[in-house]
XYZ file of N, CA and C in Angstrom:
516
model
N -20.294 171.839 103.299
C -19.257 171.819 102.282
C -19.859 171.327 100.983
N -19.510 171.970 99.883
C -20.051 171.623 98.582
C -19.322 170.419 98.027
N -20.095 169.470 97.521
C -19.531 168.290 96.879
C -19.027 168.700 95.508
N -17.826 168.266 95.151
C -17.228 168.639 93.866
C -18.121 168.212 92.709
N -18.804 167.090 92.835
C -19.668 166.624 91.750
C -20.868 167.540 91.543
N -21.177 168.408 92.529
C -22.301 169.338 92.402
C -21.893 170.657 91.753
N -20.609 170.827 91.525
C -20.139 172.073 90.934
C -20.546 172.162 89.466
N -21.006 173.338 89.040
C -21.303 173.511 87.623
C -20.017 173.528 86.809
N -20.154 173.371 85.537
C -19.009 173.399 84.630
C -18.306 174.752 84.724
N -16.974 174.730 84.712
C -16.246 176.006 84.739
C -16.662 176.941 83.601
N -17.005 176.382 82.457
C -17.384 177.239 81.329
C -18.698 177.967 81.581
N -19.589 177.379 82.403
C -20.835 178.084 82.728
C -20.598 179.161 83.786
N -19.557 178.981 84.608
C -19.227 179.965 85.638
C -18.374 181.113 85.097
N -17.714 180.876 83.984
C -16.751 181.829 83.442
C -17.314 183.235 83.236
N -18.454 183.411 82.557
C -18.948 184.778 82.348
C -19.258 185.503 83.663
N -19.804 184.776 84.632
C -20.125 185.389 85.925
C -18.853 185.780 86.669
N -17.856 184.904 86.632
C -16.585 185.185 87.308
C -15.890 186.383 86.664
N -15.927 186.456 85.345
C -15.304 187.585 84.649
C -16.040 188.887 84.924
N -17.335 188.784 85.246
C -18.132 189.975 85.545
C -17.939 190.446 86.987
N -17.142 189.693 87.771
C -16.857 190.135 89.130
C -17.617 189.402 90.219
N -18.366 188.371 89.886
C -19.100 187.585 90.876
C -18.098 186.717 91.647
N -17.812 187.100 92.901
C -16.812 186.392 93.704
C -17.226 184.958 93.998
N -18.518 184.722 94.202
C -18.995 183.352 94.451
C -18.720 182.474 93.230
N -19.010 182.994 92.047
C -18.748 182.247 90.810
C -17.246 182.028 90.637
N -16.441 183.032 90.973
C -14.988 182.909 90.862
C -14.478 181.806 91.790
N -14.954 181.779 93.030
C -14.543 180.739 93.977
C -14.918 179.355 93.477
N -16.115 179.224 92.943
C -16.570 177.932 92.429
C -15.762 177.523 91.197
N -15.438 178.494 90.356
C -14.628 178.227 89.169
C -13.240 177.740 89.569
N -12.600 178.438 90.492
C -11.269 178.045 90.938
C -11.294 176.679 91.620
N -12.329 176.401 92.390
C -12.474 175.091 93.034
C -12.612 173.997 91.983
N -13.348 174.288 90.936
C -13.576 173.288 89.882
C -12.307 172.966 89.100
N -11.434 173.947 88.889
C -10.227 173.694 88.094
C -9.021 173.286 88.937
N -9.139 173.347 90.246
C -7.999 173.037 91.117
C -7.403 171.655 90.861
N -8.188 170.575 90.737
C -7.555 169.266 90.479
C -6.750 169.243 89.173
N -7.260 169.881 88.136
C -6.572 169.957 86.842
C -5.258 170.710 86.995
N -5.301 171.856 87.650
C -4.112 172.681 87.864
C -3.103 171.937 88.737
N -3.574 171.302 89.794
C -2.680 170.585 90.714
C -1.969 169.429 90.018
N -2.677 168.717 89.150
C -2.070 167.590 88.434
C -0.922 168.076 87.541
N -1.133 169.163 86.845
C -0.090 169.718 85.984
C 1.099 170.180 86.839
N 0.816 170.888 87.919
C 1.886 171.405 88.774
C 2.697 170.287 89.406
N 2.037 169.237 89.878
C 2.771 168.113 90.488
C 3.694 167.453 89.491
N 3.261 167.326 88.249
C 4.100 166.653 87.255
C 5.328 167.486 86.894
N 5.251 168.783 87.077
C 6.372 169.649 86.728
C 7.270 169.909 87.931
N 6.688 170.109 89.117
C 7.481 170.532 90.271
C 7.646 169.471 91.348
N 6.877 168.415 91.322
C 6.917 167.355 92.347
C 6.659 167.910 93.738
N 7.706 168.073 94.546
C 7.560 168.456 95.951
C 6.975 169.848 96.144
N 7.132 170.715 95.181
C 6.622 172.075 95.291
C 5.289 172.243 94.564
N 4.596 171.144 94.315
C 3.332 171.177 93.585
C 2.268 172.030 94.236
N 2.179 171.996 95.565
C 1.158 172.790 96.256
C 1.434 174.282 96.091
N 2.698 174.681 96.207
C 3.052 176.089 96.018
C 2.777 176.522 94.581
N 3.144 175.677 93.639
C 2.912 176.001 92.230
C 1.423 176.088 91.927
N 0.638 175.194 92.523
C -0.815 175.216 92.326
C -1.390 176.526 92.837
N -0.961 176.937 94.017
C -1.450 178.194 94.588
C -1.072 179.376 93.699
N 0.169 179.397 93.222
C 0.610 180.487 92.340
C -0.184 180.490 91.033
N -0.426 179.301 90.484
C -1.174 179.206 89.223
C -2.614 179.670 89.398
N -3.252 179.250 90.489
C -4.639 179.667 90.728
C -4.723 181.177 90.938
N -3.733 181.745 91.597
C -3.690 183.186 91.780
C -3.520 183.895 90.435
N -2.668 183.355 89.574
C -2.473 183.933 88.242
C -3.750 183.826 87.410
N -4.465 182.717 87.528
C -5.744 182.566 86.825
C -6.727 183.612 87.339
N -6.804 183.757 88.653
C -7.701 184.738 89.268
C -7.407 186.146 88.753
N -6.123 186.505 88.756
C -5.730 187.853 88.324
C -5.927 188.085 86.835
N -5.714 187.040 86.031
C -5.738 187.218 84.585
C -7.029 186.850 83.893
N -8.006 186.384 84.648
C -9.236 185.898 84.030
C -9.933 186.962 83.191
N -9.830 188.213 83.598
C -10.457 189.293 82.839
C -9.859 189.478 81.453
N -8.624 189.020 81.252
C -7.965 189.178 79.953
C -8.353 188.086 78.957
N -9.009 187.036 79.436
C -9.420 185.946 78.545
C -10.605 186.410 77.707
N -10.428 186.441 76.403
C -11.482 186.943 75.506
C -12.322 185.824 74.887
N -11.768 184.655 74.767
C -12.462 183.550 74.097
C -12.748 182.439 75.107
N -13.989 182.317 75.582
C -14.321 181.292 76.579
C -13.974 179.870 76.135
N -14.034 179.587 74.858
C -13.724 178.240 74.369
C -12.253 177.896 74.591
N -11.403 178.904 74.750
C -9.972 178.689 74.951
C -9.613 178.599 76.432
N -10.599 178.521 77.314
C -10.372 178.566 78.754
C -9.365 177.525 79.233
N -9.580 176.250 78.904
C -8.693 175.210 79.421
C -7.280 175.322 78.851
N -7.146 175.689 77.605
C -5.816 175.907 77.033
C -5.111 177.068 77.704
N -5.862 178.123 77.975
C -5.306 179.285 78.659
C -4.879 178.914 80.086
N -5.737 178.184 80.795
C -5.404 177.744 82.158
C -4.161 176.863 82.130
N -4.081 175.946 81.164
C -2.909 175.077 81.051
C -1.643 175.907 80.844
N -1.708 176.877 79.961
C -0.548 177.723 79.669
C -0.117 178.513 80.905
N -1.073 179.115 81.589
C -0.782 179.872 82.812
C -0.186 178.944 83.871
N -0.763 177.758 84.007
C -0.319 176.796 85.023
C 1.104 176.319 84.750
N 1.391 175.971 83.520
C 2.741 175.506 83.175
C 3.754 176.614 83.443
N 3.428 177.830 83.047
C 4.333 178.958 83.272
C 4.594 179.149 84.772
N 3.563 179.119 85.580
C 3.724 179.321 87.021
C 4.450 178.145 87.676
N 4.203 176.941 87.203
C 4.889 175.770 87.760
C 6.385 175.843 87.472
N 6.742 176.259 86.271
C 8.164 176.388 85.928
C 8.796 177.505 86.742
N 8.093 178.606 86.924
C 8.621 179.691 87.766
C 8.850 179.200 89.191
N 7.902 178.451 89.722
C 8.040 177.925 91.081
C 9.221 176.973 91.160
N 9.344 176.092 90.173
C 10.464 175.144 90.166
C 11.792 175.880 90.115
N 11.876 176.921 89.321
C 13.113 177.701 89.237
C 13.388 178.425 90.554
N 12.323 178.965 91.141
C 12.481 179.716 92.387
C 13.001 178.819 93.502
N 12.517 177.606 93.564
C 12.948 176.684 94.605
C 14.133 175.833 94.171
N 14.601 176.045 92.946
C 15.756 175.302 92.463
C 15.493 173.822 92.348
N 14.314 173.463 91.898
C 13.921 172.057 91.838
C 14.699 171.335 90.748
N 15.699 170.577 91.136
C 16.477 169.785 90.182
C 15.622 168.687 89.576
N 14.599 168.269 90.301
C 13.757 167.187 89.789
C 12.629 167.709 88.919
N 12.713 168.970 88.518
C 11.673 169.592 87.707
C 11.385 168.772 86.453
N 10.127 168.586 86.208
C 9.669 167.955 84.968
C 10.166 166.528 84.804
N 10.289 165.780 85.847
C 10.833 164.438 85.704
C 9.767 163.373 85.514
N 8.539 163.786 85.435
C 7.492 162.786 85.281
C 6.426 163.352 84.358
N 5.885 162.537 83.510
C 4.827 162.954 82.612
C 3.592 162.155 82.959
N 2.510 162.873 83.321
C 1.255 162.183 83.591
C 0.597 161.867 82.261
N 0.062 160.692 82.150
C -0.616 160.302 80.926
C -1.905 159.590 81.273
N -2.983 160.037 80.665
C -4.261 159.391 80.905
C -4.381 158.113 80.081
N -3.450 157.873 79.172
C -3.541 156.735 78.279
C -2.609 155.599 78.664
N -2.113 155.603 79.888
C -1.207 154.545 80.309
C -1.963 153.227 80.345
N -1.433 152.224 79.661
C -2.071 150.920 79.667
C -1.349 149.958 80.581
N -0.060 150.127 80.733
C 0.730 149.263 81.578
C 1.414 150.115 82.637
N 1.114 149.889 83.918
C 1.739 150.700 84.965
C 3.270 150.640 84.939
N 3.833 149.535 84.473
C 5.293 149.437 84.384
C 5.862 150.418 83.370
N 5.096 150.719 82.322
C 5.562 151.711 81.346
C 5.792 153.057 82.021
N 4.892 153.448 82.924
C 5.048 154.726 83.629
C 6.319 154.718 84.464
N 6.613 153.597 85.083
C 7.834 153.477 85.884
C 9.052 153.607 84.983
N 9.031 152.922 83.842
C 10.149 152.987 82.909
C 10.315 154.395 82.337
N 9.205 155.036 81.992
C 9.258 156.397 81.450
C 9.846 157.341 82.491
N 9.372 157.239 83.721
C 9.909 158.100 84.786
C 11.391 157.854 84.991
N 11.794 156.595 84.947
C 13.210 156.255 85.118
C 14.050 156.870 83.999
N 13.593 156.738 82.767
C 14.332 157.295 81.629
C 14.375 158.823 81.736
N 13.259 159.451 82.092
C 13.238 160.905 82.215
C 14.172 161.390 83.320
N 14.265 160.645 84.404
C 15.161 161.026 85.500
C 16.615 161.081 85.049
N 16.968 160.255 84.070
C 18.348 160.218 83.585
C 18.660 161.339 82.602
N 17.649 162.051 82.133
C 17.861 163.160 81.202
C 18.197 164.434 81.973
N 18.759 165.390 81.265
C 19.041 166.684 81.889
C 17.719 167.401 82.177
N 17.776 168.372 83.074
C 16.582 169.138 83.425
C 16.007 169.830 82.183
N 16.864 170.386 81.349
C 16.400 171.084 80.144
C 15.645 170.134 79.216
N 16.133 168.914 79.077
C 15.463 167.943 78.216
C 14.154 167.468 78.838
N 14.131 167.268 80.152
C 12.880 166.880 80.817
C 11.833 167.968 80.643
N 12.257 169.229 80.762
C 11.310 170.339 80.640
C 10.634 170.347 79.273
N 11.414 170.281 78.202
C 10.800 170.373 76.878
C 9.920 169.163 76.581
N 10.323 167.977 77.037
C 9.487 166.797 76.808
C 8.176 166.879 77.599
N 8.247 167.386 78.814
C 7.032 167.524 79.624
C 6.098 168.568 79.019
N 6.655 169.695 78.603
C 5.819 170.734 77.994
C 5.178 170.233 76.710
N 5.926 169.451 75.925
C 5.365 168.872 74.703
C 4.224 167.911 75.053
N 4.421 167.123 76.119
C 3.386 166.171 76.543
C 2.105 166.893 76.936
N 2.228 168.128 77.418
C 1.042 168.911 77.763
C 0.481 169.670 76.563
N 1.038 169.420 75.396
C 0.451 169.961 74.174
C 0.967 171.309 73.733
N 2.017 171.816 74.345
C 2.552 173.096 73.927
C 3.378 172.920 72.657
N 3.259 173.887 71.747
C 4.086 173.851 70.544
C 5.400 174.573 70.826
N 6.295 174.609 69.858
C 7.619 175.187 70.077
C 7.549 176.658 70.479
N 6.655 177.412 69.849
C 6.539 178.833 70.160
C 6.065 179.038 71.594
N 5.075 178.244 72.025
C 4.579 178.353 73.397
C 5.660 177.949 74.409
N 6.404 176.876 74.081
C 7.484 176.458 74.967
C 8.546 177.551 75.066
N 8.872 178.179 73.948
C 9.875 179.244 73.943
C 9.433 180.388 74.841
N 8.157 180.722 74.790
C 7.631 181.803 75.626
C 7.697 181.427 77.109
N 7.266 180.226 77.434
C 7.264 179.772 78.831
C 8.683 179.687 79.385
N 9.610 179.173 78.587
C 10.982 178.973 79.046
C 11.868 180.198 78.836
N 11.326 181.229 78.201
C 12.074 182.457 77.901
C 13.333 182.133 77.095
N 13.143 181.346 76.034
C 14.236 180.950 75.146
C 13.848 181.241 73.704
N 14.833 181.363 72.808
C 14.508 181.478 71.386
C 13.864 180.178 70.874
N 13.006 180.291 69.886
C 12.325 179.127 69.331
C 13.334 178.112 68.794
N 14.395 178.579 68.176
C 15.415 177.672 67.646
C 16.067 176.839 68.737
N 16.296 177.436 69.874
C 16.880 176.702 71.003
C 15.922 175.627 71.486
N 14.638 175.967 71.557
C 13.624 174.995 71.982
C 13.568 173.830 70.998
N 13.571 174.135 69.714
C 13.534 173.067 68.700
C 14.752 172.151 68.824
N 15.921 172.749 69.026
C 17.144 171.972 69.178
C 17.077 171.084 70.426
N 16.629 171.657 71.531
C 16.513 170.868 72.772
C 15.507 169.736 72.619
N 14.403 170.044 71.964
C 13.380 169.019 71.774
C 13.916 167.875 70.915
N 14.617 168.200 69.845
C 15.209 167.186 68.988
C 16.183 166.312 69.779
N 17.076 166.970 70.517
C 18.075 166.223 71.303
C 17.429 165.439 72.441
N 16.417 166.013 73.064
C 15.734 165.325 74.163
C 15.050 164.062 73.665
N 14.403 164.153 72.510
C 13.754 162.961 71.948
C 14.788 161.885 71.625
N 15.901 162.308 71.041
C 16.949 161.350 70.695
C 17.512 160.689 71.961
N 17.809 161.483 72.983
C 18.351 160.932 74.243
C 17.339 160.001 74.903
N 16.070 160.395 74.851
C 15.032 159.546 75.440
C 14.980 158.206 74.714
N 14.981 158.241 73.386
C 14.929 157.000 72.610
C 16.148 156.125 72.886
N 17.324 156.737 72.969
C 18.535 155.972 73.261
C 18.450 155.306 74.638
N 17.932 156.045 75.620
C 17.826 155.499 76.972
C 16.689 154.491 77.074
N 15.654 154.649 76.273
C 14.483 153.768 76.330
C 14.778 152.418 75.698
N 15.515 152.379 74.617
C 15.745 151.135 73.877
C 16.226 149.991 74.761
N 17.239 150.168 75.618
C 17.649 149.044 76.458
C 16.556 148.605 77.424
N 15.663 149.544 77.820
C 14.612 149.225 78.778
C 13.559 148.301 78.199
N 13.256 148.467 76.904
C 12.176 147.677 76.303
C 12.691 146.374 75.698
N 13.987 146.224 75.558
C 14.545 145.033 74.922
C 14.480 143.823 75.838
């Protein structure tokens, strides 16, 4: 079994995988699986494994359409978020998008408080806040959620306001 630390960078495998090298494709997918799984778990929770599988399959199928290798991780993130939301909708996950993973957490209690506040928000508000946390802009969120950009902007505005209102008593 190959040790994950021995895997080459996905960006070095990308040209070979796009050229049809199945070994390179397998190694590429193995290398990005933890990244994809982390995004899927934060959006779908219990259905994270299914969403991860769907996202990796979408990456496999769509890799030939990627024209700019430097955009690989952004493209993978976009594909993954789209597939995770589809999976959550398919399984009717009411808890969709209720947690935001952050690499910059300094206090573990903050993560608990953030998750608690997000749980109290509507699913629509959790979705837009989670997508924003993953770096998507309004246009990208509109595409992923199949909504008009104006609706996304309105939801994002209201979601931020509701989050702040719910957060204030927690930090006081």
